[in-house]
Coordinates of C-alpha atoms in Angstrom, one line a residue:
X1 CA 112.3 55.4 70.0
X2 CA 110.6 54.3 72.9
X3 CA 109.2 57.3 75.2
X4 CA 111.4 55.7 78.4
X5 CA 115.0 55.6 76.5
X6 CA 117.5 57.8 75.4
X7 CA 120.7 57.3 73.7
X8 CA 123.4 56.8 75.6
X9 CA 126.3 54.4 76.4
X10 CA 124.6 51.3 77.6
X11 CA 124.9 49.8 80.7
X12 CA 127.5 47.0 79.1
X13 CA 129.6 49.7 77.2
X14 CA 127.5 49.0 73.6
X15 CA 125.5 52.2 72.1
X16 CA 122.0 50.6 72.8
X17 CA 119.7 52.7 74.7
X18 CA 119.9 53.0 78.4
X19 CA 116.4 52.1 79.6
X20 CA 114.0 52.4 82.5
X21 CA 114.2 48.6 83.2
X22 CA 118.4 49.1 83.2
X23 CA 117.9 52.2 86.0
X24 CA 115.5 50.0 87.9
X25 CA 117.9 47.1 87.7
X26 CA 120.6 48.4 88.8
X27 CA 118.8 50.4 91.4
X28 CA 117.1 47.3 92.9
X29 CA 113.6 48.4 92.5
X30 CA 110.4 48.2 89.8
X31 CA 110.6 50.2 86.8
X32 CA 107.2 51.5 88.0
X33 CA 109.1 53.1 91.1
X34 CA 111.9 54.3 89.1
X35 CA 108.9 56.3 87.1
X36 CA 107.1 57.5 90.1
X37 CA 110.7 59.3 91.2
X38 CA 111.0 60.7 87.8
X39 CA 107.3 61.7 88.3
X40 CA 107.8 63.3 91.5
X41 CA 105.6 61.2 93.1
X42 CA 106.1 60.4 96.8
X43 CA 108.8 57.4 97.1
X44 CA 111.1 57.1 100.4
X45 CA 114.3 58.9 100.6
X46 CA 116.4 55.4 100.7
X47 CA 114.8 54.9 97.3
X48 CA 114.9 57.9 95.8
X49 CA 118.5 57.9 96.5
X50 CA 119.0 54.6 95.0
X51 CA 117.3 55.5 91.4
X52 CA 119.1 59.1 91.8
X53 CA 122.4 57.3 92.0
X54 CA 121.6 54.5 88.9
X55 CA 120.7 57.6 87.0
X56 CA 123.4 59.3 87.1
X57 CA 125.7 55.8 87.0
X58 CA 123.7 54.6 83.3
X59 CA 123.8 58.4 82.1
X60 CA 119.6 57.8 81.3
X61 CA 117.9 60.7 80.3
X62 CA 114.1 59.7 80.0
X63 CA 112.2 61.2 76.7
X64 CA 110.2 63.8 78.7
X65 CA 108.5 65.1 75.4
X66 CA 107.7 61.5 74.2
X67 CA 106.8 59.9 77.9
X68 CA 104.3 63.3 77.9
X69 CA 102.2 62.3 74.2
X70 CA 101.8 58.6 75.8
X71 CA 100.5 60.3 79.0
X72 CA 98.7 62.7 76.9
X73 CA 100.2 65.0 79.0
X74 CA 103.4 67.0 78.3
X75 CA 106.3 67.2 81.9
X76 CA 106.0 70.8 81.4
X77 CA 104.9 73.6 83.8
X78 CA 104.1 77.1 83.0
X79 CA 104.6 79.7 84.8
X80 CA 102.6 82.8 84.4
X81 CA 104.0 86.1 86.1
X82 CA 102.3 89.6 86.0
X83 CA 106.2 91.4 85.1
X84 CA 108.9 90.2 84.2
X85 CA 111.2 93.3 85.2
X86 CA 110.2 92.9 89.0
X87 CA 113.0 91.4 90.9
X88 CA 110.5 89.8 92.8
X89 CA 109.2 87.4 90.0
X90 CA 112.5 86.8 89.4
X91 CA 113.3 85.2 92.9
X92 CA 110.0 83.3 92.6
X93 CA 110.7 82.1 89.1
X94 CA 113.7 80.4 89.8
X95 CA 112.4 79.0 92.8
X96 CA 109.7 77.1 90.8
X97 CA 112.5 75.8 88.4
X98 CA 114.7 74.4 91.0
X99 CA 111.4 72.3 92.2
X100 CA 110.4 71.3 88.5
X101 CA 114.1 69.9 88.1
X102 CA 114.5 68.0 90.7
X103 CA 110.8 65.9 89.7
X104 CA 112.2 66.3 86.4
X105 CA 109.9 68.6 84.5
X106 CA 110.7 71.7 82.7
X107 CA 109.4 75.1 83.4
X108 CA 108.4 78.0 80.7
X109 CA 107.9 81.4 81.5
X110 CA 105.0 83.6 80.4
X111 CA 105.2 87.5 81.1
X112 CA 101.5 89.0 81.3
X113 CA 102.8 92.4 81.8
X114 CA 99.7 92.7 83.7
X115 CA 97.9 92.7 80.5
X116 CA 94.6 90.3 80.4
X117 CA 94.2 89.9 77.2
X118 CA 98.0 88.4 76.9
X119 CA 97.2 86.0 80.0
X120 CA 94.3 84.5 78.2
X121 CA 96.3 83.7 75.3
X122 CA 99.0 82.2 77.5
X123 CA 96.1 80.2 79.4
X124 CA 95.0 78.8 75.8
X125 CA 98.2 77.9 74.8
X126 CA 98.8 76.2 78.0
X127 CA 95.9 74.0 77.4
X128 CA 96.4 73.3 73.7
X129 CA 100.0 71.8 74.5
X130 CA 98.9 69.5 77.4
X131 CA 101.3 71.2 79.9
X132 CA 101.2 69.4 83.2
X133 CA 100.5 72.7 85.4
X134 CA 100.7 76.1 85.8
X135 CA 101.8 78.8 88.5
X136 CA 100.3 81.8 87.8
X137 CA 100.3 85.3 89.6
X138 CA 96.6 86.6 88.1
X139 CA 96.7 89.8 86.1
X140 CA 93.1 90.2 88.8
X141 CA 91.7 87.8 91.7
X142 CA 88.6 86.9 88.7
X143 CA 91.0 85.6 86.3
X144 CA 89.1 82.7 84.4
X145 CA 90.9 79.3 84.9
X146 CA 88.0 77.0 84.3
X147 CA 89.6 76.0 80.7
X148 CA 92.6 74.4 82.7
X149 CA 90.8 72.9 85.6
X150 CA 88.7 71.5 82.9
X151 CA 91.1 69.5 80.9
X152 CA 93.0 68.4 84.5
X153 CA 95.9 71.0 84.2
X154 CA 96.7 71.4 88.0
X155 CA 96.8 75.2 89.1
X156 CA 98.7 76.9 91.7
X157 CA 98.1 80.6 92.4
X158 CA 100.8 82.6 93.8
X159 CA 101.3 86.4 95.2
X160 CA 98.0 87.2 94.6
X161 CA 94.6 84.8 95.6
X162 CA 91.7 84.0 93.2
X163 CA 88.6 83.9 93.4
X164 CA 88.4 80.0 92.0
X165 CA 89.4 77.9 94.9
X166 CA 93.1 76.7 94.2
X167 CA 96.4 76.3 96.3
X168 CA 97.8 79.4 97.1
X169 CA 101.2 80.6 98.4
X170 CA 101.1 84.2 99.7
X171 CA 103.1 86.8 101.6
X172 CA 101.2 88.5 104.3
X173 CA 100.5 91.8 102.8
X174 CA 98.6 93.3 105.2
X175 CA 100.6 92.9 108.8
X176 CA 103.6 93.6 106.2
X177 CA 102.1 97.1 104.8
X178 CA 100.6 97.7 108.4
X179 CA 104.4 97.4 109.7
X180 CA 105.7 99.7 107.5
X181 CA 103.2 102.6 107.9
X182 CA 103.2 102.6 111.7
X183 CA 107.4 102.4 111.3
X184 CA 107.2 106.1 108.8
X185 CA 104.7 107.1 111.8
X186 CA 106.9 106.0 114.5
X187 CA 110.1 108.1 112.4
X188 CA 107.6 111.6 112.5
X189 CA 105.2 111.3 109.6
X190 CA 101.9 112.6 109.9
X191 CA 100.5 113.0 106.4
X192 CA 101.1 109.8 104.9
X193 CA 100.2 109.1 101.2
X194 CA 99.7 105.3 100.1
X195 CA 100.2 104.5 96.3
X196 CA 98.7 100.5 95.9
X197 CA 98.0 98.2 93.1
X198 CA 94.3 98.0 90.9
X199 CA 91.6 97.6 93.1
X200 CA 90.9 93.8 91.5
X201 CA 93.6 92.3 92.9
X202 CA 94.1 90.9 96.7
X203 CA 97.8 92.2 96.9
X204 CA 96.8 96.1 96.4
X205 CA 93.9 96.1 98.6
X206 CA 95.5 94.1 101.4
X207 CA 98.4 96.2 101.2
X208 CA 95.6 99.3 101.2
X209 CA 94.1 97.8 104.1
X210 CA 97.6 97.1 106.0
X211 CA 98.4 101.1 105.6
X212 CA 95.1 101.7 106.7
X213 CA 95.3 99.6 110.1
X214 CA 98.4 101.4 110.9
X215 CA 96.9 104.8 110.6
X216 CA 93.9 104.0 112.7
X217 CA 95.8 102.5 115.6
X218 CA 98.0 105.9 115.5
X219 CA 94.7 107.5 115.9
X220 CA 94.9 109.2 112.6
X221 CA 92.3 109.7 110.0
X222 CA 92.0 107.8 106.6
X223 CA 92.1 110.3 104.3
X224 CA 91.1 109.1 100.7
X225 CA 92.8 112.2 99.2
X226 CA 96.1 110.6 100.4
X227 CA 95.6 106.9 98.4
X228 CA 96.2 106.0 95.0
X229 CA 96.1 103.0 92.7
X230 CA 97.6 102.1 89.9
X231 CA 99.2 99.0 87.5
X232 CA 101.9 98.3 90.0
X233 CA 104.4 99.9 87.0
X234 CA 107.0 102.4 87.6
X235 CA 105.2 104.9 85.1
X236 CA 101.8 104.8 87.1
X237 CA 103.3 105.3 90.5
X238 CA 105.2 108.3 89.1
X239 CA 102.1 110.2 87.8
X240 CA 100.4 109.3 91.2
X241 CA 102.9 110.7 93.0
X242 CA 103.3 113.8 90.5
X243 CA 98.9 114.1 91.5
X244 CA 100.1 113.8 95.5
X245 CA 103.1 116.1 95.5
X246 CA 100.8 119.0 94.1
X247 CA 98.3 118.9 96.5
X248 CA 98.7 122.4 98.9
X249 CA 99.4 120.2 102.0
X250 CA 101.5 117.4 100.3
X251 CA 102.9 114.1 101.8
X252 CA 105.5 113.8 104.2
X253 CA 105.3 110.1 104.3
X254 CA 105.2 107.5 101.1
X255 CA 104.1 103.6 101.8
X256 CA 104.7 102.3 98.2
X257 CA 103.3 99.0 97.7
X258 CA 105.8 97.3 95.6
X259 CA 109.6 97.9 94.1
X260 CA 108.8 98.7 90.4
X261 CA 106.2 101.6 92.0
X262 CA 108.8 102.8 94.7
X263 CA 111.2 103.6 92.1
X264 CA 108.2 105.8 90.3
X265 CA 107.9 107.5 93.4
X266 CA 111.1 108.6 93.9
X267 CA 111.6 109.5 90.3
X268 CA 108.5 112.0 91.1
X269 CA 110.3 113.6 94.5
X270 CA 113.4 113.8 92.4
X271 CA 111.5 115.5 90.0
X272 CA 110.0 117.8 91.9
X273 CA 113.2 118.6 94.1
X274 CA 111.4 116.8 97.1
X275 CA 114.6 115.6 99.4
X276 CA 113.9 112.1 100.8
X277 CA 114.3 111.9 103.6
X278 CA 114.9 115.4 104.7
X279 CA 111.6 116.7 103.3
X280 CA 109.3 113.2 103.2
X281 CA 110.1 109.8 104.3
X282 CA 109.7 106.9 101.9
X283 CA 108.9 102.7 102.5
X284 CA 108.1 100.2 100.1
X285 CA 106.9 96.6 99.7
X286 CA 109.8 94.3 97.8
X287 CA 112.9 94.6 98.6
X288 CA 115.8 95.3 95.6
X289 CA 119.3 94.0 95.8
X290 CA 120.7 97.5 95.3
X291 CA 118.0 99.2 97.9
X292 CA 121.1 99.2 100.9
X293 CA 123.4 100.8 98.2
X294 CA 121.4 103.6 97.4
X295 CA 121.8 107.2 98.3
X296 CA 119.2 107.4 100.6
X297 CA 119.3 103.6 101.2
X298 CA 115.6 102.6 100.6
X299 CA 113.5 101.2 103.5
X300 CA 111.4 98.1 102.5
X301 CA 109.3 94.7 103.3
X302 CA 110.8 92.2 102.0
X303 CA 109.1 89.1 100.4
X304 CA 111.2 85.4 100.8
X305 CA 110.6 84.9 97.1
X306 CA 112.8 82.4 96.5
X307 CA 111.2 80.5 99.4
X308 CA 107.8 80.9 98.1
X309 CA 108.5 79.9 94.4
X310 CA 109.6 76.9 95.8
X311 CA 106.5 76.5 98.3
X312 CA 104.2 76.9 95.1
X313 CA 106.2 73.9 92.7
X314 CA 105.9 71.5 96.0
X315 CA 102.2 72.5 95.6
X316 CA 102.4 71.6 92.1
X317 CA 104.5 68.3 92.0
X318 CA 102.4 66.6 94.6
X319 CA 99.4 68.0 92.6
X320 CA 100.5 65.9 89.4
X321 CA 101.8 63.3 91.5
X322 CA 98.5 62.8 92.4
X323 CA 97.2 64.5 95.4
X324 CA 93.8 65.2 95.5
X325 CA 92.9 66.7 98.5
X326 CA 91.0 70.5 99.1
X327 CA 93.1 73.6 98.0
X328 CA 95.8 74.3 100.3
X329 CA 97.0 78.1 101.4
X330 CA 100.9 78.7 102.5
X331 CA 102.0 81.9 104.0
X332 CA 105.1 83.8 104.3
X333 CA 106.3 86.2 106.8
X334 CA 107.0 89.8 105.6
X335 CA 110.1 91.6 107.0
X336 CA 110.4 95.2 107.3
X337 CA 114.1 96.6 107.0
X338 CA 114.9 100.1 108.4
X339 CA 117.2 102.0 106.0
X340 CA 117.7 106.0 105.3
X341 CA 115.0 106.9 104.0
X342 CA 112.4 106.4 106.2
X343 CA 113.9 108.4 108.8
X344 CA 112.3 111.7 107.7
X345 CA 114.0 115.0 108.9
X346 CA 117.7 113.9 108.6
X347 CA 120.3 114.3 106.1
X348 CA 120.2 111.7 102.4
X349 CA 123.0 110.3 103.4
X350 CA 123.2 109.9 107.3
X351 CA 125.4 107.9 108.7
X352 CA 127.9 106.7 112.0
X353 CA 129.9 108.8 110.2
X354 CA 128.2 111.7 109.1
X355 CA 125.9 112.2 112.4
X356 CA 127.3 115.0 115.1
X357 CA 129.4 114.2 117.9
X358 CA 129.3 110.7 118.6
X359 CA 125.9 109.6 118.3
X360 CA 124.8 106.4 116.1
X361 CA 123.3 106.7 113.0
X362 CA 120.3 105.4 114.7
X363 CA 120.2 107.9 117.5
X364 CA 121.2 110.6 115.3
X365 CA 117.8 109.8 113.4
X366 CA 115.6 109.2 116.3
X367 CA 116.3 113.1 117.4
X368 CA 116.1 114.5 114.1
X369 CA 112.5 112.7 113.5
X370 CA 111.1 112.7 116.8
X371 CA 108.4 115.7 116.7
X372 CA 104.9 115.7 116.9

């Protein structure tokens, strides 16, 4: 078959293969145009409408596998996330594949688990089947992606930067991490522990710096004794708390620096019969659909990952489209949201209804919290 057909009904009613040259007909433009739109290259919205509509008119579905082996290329992307059980990737994910299928390209998913020796693999296999480009959130910022800048796969990093120069789309970490300390000061916390991500990636240490600012503007000390790294798992952030919780003078604050960790953390207070927020206040990076619904509700920063998914496959498409220019860096806006349990001194489950006399929920916290 040739790599531009596919069988359908042809454009007369017969069963001969709708082609390019029948879109591009019936469309009113080249067939060269008609495979720069299915290319995603840049082509004027009047245009693209046209093709869009002839498309969909002749029923043509182009050979993507067969158009990619004369290309040498295949009109595939990967993308490469650090954990596939974090909402957040999720989001992003299928903000990538919306982009992919509107340029018509497909989109496979590789889960690192934040394991390097898994990612390499991936990385091979991504050059050995000629995949157009990749989206990868790095296991660490030194990830080696000179084997696919090599054989002209186009890269685009996202929530996390790498050292190799490439287009990036990022959240800011640090103003978001900074926001969210000085909030759990601003609600009465003055011992406030910080469990991040490893060392070798930007997201942890930004979010390690962010806390810090916070705590220095307040005027209070950074306190090594009070940080913690670990894989950005559940099971890590649970042992680090378990390590924080012991100490003589423990926390009365938690910044958490993503969801998978913040639900480690409060596995640990549960554990150790640590009321949130009576006793300490919690607040982590990543918000989780079911966060307002909890009992405390859980206060977080929350990351437009849809929004950035779909950033980092515009990066991509006009990458294979063609654009050559330097690396490119997008970034996101972090929003904190103020929910139970970062309002430390006050009842789980505070609320209009449950505060005395006839107080807000808001007020009622402000009072309880407000000591020095």
């Amino acid at each position: 078959m040739n790599p531009s057909t596919a069988k359908s009904d042809g454009p007369a009613g017969d069963d001969r293969p709708v082609t390019m040259a029948d879109v591009a007909r019936l469309a009113g433009v080249s067939p060269a145009t008609v495979s720069r739109c299915l290319n995603g290259a840049k082509v004027s919205p009047r245009i693209t409408e046209a093709v869009n509509r002839a498309i969909a008119q002749l029923g043509y579905r182009p050979n993507l596998i067969a158009r990619g082996l004369r290309k040498q290329v295949s009109n595939v992307w990967a993308c490469v996330i650090s954990d596939i059980e974090n909402q957040f990737f999720t989001a992003m994910v299928r903000g990538v594949e919306d982009v992919a299928r509107e340029v018509r390209h497909s989109v496979v998913l590789c889960n690192t688990d934040e394991d390097i020796e898994r990612e390499a693999e991936y990385l091979r296999l991504i050059v050995s089947q000629r995949m157009a480009g990749v989206i990868i959130s790095a296991t660490r910022n030194d990830t080696d992606i000179t084997a696919l800048t090599r054989t002209g796969v186009q890269v685009v990093s996202i929530d996390r930067q790498m050292t190799e120069p490439t287009d990036t789309v990022l959240v800011d970490s640090h103003e978001g991490a900074q926001a969210a300390t000085a909030h759990l000061i601003a609600k009465g916390c003055r011992r406030i522990a910080c469990i991040t991500g490893p060392r070798d990636t930007t997201t942890g240490e930004e979010r390690l710096r962010g806390y810090r600012a916070a705590l220095r503007v307040a005027g209070f000390p950074v306190n090594p004794d009070l940080e913690r790294h670990c894989d950005f798992k559940e099971a890590g952030a649970f042992a680090a708390a378990l390590e924080l919780l012991a100490q003589p003078d423990r926390p009365d604050g938690f910044f958490v620096a993503n969801n998978q960790m913040t639900l480690g953390v409060l596995r640990a207070l549960e554990a150790e019969n640590v009321t949130v927020p009576t006793e300490t206040a919690v607040a982590g990076f990543d918000d989780l659909p079911w966060w307002p619904m909890s009992r405390p509700s859980i206060t977080a920063v929350a990351q437009p990952a849809y929004e950035m998914g779909r950033a980092a496959g515009q990066m991509l498409a006009e990458r294979i489209a063609g654009y050559e220019g330097p690396p490119r860096s997008q970034y996101f806006e972090a929003r904190l949201i103020e929910r139970q349990s970062s309002c430390l001194g006050t009842r789980p489950n505070c609320s209009v209804a449950s505060c005395p006399g006839d107080q807000s929920a808001a007020d009622c916290c402000a009072d309880s919290a407000g000591r020095s």
